[in-house]
Coordinates of C-alpha atoms in Angstrom, one line a residue:
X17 CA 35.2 -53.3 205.4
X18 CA 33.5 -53.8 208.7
X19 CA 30.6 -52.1 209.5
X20 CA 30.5 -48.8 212.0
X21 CA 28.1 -49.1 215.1
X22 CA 26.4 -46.1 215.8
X23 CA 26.2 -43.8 218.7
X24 CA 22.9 -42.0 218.5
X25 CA 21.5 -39.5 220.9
X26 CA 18.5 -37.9 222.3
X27 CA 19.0 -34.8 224.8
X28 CA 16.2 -32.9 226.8
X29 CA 15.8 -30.0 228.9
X30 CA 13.1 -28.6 229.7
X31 CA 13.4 -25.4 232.4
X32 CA 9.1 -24.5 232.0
X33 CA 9.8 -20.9 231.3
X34 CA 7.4 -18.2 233.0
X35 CA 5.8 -21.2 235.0
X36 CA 5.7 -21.5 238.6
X37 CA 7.5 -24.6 237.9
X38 CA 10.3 -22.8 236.1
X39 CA 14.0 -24.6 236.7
X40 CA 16.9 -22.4 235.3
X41 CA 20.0 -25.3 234.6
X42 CA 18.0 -28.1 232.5
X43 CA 19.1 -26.6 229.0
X44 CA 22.8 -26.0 230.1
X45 CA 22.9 -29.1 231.2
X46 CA 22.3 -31.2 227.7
X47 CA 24.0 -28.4 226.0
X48 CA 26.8 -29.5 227.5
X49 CA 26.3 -33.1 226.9
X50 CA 25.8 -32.7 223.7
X51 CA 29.5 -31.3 223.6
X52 CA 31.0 -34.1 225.6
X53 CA 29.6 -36.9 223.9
X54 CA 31.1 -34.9 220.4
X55 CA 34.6 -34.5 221.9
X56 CA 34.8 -37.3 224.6
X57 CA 32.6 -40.3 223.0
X58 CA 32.5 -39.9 219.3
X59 CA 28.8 -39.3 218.4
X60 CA 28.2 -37.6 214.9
X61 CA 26.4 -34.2 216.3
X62 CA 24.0 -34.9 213.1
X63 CA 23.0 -38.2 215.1
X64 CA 22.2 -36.0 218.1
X65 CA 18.6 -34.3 218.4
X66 CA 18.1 -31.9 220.9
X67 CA 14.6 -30.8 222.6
X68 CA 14.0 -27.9 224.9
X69 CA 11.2 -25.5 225.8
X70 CA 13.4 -22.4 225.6
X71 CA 12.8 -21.5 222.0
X72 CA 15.9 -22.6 220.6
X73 CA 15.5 -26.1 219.6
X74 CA 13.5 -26.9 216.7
X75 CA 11.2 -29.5 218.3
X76 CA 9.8 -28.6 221.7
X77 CA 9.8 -31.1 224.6
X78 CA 6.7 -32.3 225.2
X79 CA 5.5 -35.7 225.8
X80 CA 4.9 -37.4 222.2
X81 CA 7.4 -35.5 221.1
X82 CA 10.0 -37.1 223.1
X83 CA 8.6 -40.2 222.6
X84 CA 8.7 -39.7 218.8
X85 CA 12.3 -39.1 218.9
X86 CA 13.2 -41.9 221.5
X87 CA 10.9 -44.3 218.5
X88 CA 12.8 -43.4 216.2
X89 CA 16.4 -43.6 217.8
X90 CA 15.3 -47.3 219.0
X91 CA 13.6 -48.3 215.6
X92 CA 17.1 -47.8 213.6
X93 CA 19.1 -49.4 216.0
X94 CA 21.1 -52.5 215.3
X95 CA 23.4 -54.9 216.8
X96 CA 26.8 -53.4 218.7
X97 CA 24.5 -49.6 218.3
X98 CA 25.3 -47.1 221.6
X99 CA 22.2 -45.5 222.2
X100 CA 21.9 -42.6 225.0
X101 CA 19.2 -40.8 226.5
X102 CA 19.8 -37.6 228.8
X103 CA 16.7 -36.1 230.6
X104 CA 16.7 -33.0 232.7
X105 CA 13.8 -31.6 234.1
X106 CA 11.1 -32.4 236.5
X107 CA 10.1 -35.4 237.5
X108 CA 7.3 -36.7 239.5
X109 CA 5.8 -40.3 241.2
X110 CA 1.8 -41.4 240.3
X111 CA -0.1 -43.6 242.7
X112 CA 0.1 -47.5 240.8
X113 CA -2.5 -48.3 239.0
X114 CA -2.4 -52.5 240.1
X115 CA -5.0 -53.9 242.2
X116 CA -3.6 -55.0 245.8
X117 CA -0.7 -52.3 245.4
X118 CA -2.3 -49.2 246.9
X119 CA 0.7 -47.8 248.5
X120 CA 3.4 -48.3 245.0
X121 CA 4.9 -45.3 243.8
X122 CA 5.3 -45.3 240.0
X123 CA 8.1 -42.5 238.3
X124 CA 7.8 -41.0 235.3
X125 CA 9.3 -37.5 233.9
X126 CA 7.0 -34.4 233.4
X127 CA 7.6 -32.8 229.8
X128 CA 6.9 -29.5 229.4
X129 CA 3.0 -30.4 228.0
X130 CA 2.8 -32.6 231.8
X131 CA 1.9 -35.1 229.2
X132 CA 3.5 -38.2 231.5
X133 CA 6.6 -40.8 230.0
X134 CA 6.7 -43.4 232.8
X135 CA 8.7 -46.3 233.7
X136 CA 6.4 -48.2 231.4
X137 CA 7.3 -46.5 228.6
X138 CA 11.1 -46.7 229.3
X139 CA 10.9 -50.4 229.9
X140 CA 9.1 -51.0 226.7
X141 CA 11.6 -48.8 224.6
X142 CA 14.1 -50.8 226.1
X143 CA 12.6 -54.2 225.3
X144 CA 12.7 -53.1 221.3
X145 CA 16.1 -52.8 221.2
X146 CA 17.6 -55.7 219.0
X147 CA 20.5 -58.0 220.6
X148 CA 23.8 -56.5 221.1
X149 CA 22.8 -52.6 221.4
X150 CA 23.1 -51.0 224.5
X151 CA 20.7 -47.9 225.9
X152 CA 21.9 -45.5 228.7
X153 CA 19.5 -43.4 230.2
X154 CA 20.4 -40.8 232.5
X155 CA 17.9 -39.0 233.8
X156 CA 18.4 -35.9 236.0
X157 CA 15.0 -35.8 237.3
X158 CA 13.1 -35.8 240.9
X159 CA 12.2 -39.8 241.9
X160 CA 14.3 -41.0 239.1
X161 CA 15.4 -44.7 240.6
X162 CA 13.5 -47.0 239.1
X163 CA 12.5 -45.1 235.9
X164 CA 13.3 -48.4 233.8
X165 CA 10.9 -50.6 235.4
X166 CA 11.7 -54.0 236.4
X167 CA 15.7 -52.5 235.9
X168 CA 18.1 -54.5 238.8
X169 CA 19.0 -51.8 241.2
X170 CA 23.3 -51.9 241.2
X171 CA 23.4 -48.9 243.4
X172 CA 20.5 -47.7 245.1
X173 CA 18.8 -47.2 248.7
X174 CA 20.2 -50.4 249.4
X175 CA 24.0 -49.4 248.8
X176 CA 25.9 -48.0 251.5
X177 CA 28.6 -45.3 250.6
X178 CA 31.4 -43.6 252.6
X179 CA 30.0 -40.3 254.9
X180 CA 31.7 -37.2 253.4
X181 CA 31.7 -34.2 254.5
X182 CA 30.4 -30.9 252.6
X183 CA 32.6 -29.1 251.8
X184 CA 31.1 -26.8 249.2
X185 CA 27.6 -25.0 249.4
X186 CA 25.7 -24.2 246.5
X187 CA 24.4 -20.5 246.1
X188 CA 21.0 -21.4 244.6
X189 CA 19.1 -25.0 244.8
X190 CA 15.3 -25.7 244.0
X191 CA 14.1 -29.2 243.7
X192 CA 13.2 -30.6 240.0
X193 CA 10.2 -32.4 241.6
X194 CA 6.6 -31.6 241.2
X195 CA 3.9 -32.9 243.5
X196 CA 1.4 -35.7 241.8
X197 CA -1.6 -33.4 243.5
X198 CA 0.2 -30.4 241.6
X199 CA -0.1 -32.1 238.1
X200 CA -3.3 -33.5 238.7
X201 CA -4.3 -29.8 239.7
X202 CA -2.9 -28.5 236.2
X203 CA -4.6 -31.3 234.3
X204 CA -7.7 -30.5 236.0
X205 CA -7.8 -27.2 235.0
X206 CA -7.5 -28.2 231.1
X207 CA -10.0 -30.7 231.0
X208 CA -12.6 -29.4 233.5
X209 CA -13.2 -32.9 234.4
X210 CA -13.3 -33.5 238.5
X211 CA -11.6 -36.6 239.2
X212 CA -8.6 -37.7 240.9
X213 CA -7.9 -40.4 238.0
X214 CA -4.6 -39.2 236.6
X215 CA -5.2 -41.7 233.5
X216 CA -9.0 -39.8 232.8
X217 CA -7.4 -36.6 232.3
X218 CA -4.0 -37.6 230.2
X219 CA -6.5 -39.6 227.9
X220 CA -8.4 -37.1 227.7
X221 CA -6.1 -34.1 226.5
X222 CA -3.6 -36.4 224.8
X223 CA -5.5 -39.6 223.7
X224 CA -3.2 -41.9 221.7
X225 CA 0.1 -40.3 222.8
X226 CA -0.7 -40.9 226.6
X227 CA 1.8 -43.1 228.5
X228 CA 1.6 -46.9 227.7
X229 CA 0.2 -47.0 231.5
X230 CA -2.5 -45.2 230.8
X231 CA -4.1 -46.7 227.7
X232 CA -3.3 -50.7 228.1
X233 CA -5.3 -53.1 230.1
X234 CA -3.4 -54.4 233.1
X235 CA -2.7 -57.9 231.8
X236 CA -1.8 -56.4 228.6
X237 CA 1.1 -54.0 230.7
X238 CA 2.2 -57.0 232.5
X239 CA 3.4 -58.1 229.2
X240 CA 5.2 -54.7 228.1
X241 CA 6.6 -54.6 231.4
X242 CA 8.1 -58.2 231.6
X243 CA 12.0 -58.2 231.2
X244 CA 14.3 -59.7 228.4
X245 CA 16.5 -61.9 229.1
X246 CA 19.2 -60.1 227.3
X247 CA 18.2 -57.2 228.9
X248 CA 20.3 -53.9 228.1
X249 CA 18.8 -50.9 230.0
X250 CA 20.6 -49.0 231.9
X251 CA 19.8 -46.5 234.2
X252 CA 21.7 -43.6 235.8
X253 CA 19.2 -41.2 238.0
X254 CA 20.0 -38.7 239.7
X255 CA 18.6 -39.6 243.0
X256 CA 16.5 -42.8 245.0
X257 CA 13.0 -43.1 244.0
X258 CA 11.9 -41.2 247.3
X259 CA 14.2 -38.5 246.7
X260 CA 14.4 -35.2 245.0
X261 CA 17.1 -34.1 242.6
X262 CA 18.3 -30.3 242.3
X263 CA 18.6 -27.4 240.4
X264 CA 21.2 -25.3 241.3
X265 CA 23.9 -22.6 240.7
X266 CA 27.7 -24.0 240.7
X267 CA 29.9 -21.4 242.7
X268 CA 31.7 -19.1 240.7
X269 CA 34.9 -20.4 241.9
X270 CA 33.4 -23.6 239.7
X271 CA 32.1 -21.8 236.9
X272 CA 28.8 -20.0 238.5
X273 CA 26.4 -21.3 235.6
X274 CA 22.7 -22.7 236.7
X275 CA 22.5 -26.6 236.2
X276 CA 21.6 -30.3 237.1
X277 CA 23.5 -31.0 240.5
X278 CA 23.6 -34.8 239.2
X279 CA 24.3 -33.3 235.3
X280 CA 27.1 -31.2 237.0
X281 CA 28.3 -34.0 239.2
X282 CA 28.6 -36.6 236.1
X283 CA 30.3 -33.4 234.1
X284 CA 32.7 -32.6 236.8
X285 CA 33.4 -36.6 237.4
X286 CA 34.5 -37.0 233.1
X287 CA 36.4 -34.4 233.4
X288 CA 39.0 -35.2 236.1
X289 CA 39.4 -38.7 234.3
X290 CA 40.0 -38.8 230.9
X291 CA 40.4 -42.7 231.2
X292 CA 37.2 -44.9 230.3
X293 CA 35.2 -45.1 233.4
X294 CA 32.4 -48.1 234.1
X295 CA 29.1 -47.3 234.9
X296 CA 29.2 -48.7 238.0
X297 CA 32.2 -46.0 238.3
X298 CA 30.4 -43.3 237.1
X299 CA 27.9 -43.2 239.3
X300 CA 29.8 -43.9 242.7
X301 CA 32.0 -40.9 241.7
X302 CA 29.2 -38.9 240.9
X303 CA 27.8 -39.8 244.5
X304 CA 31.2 -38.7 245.9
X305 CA 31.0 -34.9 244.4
X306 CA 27.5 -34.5 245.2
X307 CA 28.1 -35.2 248.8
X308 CA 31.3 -32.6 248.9
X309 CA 29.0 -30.1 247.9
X310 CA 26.7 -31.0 250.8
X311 CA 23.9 -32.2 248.0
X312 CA 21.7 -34.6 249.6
X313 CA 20.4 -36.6 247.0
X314 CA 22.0 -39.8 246.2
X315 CA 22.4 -41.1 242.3
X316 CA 21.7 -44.6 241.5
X317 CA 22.5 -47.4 238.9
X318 CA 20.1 -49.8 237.4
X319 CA 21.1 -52.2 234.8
X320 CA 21.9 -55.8 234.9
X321 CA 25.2 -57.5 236.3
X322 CA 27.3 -57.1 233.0
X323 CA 26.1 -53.6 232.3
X324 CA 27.1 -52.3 236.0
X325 CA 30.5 -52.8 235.0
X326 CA 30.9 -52.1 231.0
X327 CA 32.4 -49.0 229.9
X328 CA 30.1 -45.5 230.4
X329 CA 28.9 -45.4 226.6
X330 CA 31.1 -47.3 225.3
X331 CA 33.9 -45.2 225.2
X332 CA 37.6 -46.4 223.7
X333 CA 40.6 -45.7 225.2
X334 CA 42.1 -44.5 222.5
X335 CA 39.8 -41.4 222.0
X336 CA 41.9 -40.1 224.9
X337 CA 44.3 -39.3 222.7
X338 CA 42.2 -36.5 221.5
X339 CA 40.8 -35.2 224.5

């Protein structure tokens, strides 16, 4: 009998409860993944592990954490595999660390330690995966283009879309981004060190699980960074690099529930087709309902040519049949 491929998952929210960074929709919004890709895409909700800072989930969301479980969902993955990744939460952009590229911008997503994941760390996961198995990340985070690094931008500042009109304002809306000088003030305050070097004071409170950025010598990152030829990242984000993504409260003509205004958007988008949609699909609807509601953030698609328009996770038609 042939073989299953397996769809595994790894969903994060993280709203930093009693902080003054505290977002209210990040949980609801892999809460409700983790529903859809149940009913919709046929994951095995014992294949699913969930991480938030809220109390409720077994494992809390900080940095090695995440990384832990995103090792382990890569290290048992095989050939024809559907591996998916869903971030929500703030995100933030670090000064590069390469000579003669003062003025680069690097991404990365702030867990609810501010222990750093960066593109680095993305790209390398990505770069473990064996031949054949495929891994989504959609990340609903401030400065999120570009989070796989090295990913070929499909849709992105350089796409041009249709002007829509708003149509329908959003009662609450707070930007999942926090300022590099803010994190590098909370670090500060941990270690008591006074530097400006963001790599000093994340090797310093987190040694070994720091970002790959952090603790590898430049030429040896130029390796981990390098692409695959068979490359099979992709990346939704839920805004340009430069941009910031929202938190927000749907109307309660909608629902009235706090959540991602990308998470929403890509929720909202599934749910009025029931047919497989590509990626490349995916996101340019997404884009659509996001400017309705007079969001001004703009998602975008990284993968390579192929990828941009395969089926969103893989799905099978005939799993409509269910829905």
């Amino acid at each position: 009998m042939e073989k299953e491929n397996k769809r595994l998952a790894v969903l994060v929210g993280c709203n930093y409860p009693n902080t003054r960074n505290e977002l209210h929709g990040c949980i609801n919004d892999v809460l409700t993944m983790r529903d859809t890709l149940v009913n919709r895409f046929g994951f095995d909700p014992n294949r699913i592990e969930l991480l938030t800072d809220d109390g409720s989930a077994s494992v809390l969301p900080t940095g090695a954490n995440i990384k832990k479980a995103l090792d382990a969902m890569v290290d048992q993955a095989e050939p024809g595999d559907v591996l998916y990744f869903h971030y929500s939460g703030h995100g933030t952009r670090i000064p590069s660390l390469k000579p003669g590229r003062p003025f680069r911008q690097d991404e990365a997503i702030v867990p609810c330690d501010f222990n750093l994941i960066t593109d680095v760390d993305f790209r390398q996961l990505v770069n473990r995966l064996p031949k054949g198995a495929s891994f989504t990340i959609l990340s609903d985070s401030c400065h999120s283009g570009g989070l796989i690094d090295r990913e070929k931008e499909q849709i992105g500042p350089s796409h041009v879309t249709t002007e829509i009109s708003g149509t329908l304002s959003v009662s609450y809306s707070k930007t999942k981004a926090i300022p590099f000088e803010s994190i590098l003030e909370h670090l500060t305050s941990l270690t008591g060190i006074s530097t400006s070097d963001i790599a000093t004071h994340l090797l310093e409170l987190f040694a070994a699980d720091a970002s790959l950025k952090f603790r590898l010598p430049l030429l040896e990152l130029n390796f981990f960074e390098s692409l695959k030829p068979d490359d099979e990242g992709i990346l939704l984000s839920g805004c340009q690099a430069d941009e910031t993504s929202a938190d927000m409260m749907t109307p309660v003509i909608t629902g009235g529930k706090a959540c991602g205004a990308f998470s929403n958007a890509i929720e909202m988008v599934l749910k009025k087709h029931e047919s497989p949609l590509s990626n490349r699909e995916v996101v340019t609807l997404a884009r659509v309902v996001l400017k309705e509601q007079g969001i001004e953030q703009h998602p975008c698609l990284y993968c390579n040519d192929e990828n941009a328009n395969a089926t969103f996770l893989c799905q099978l038609a005939a799993r409509n049949s269910s829905l």
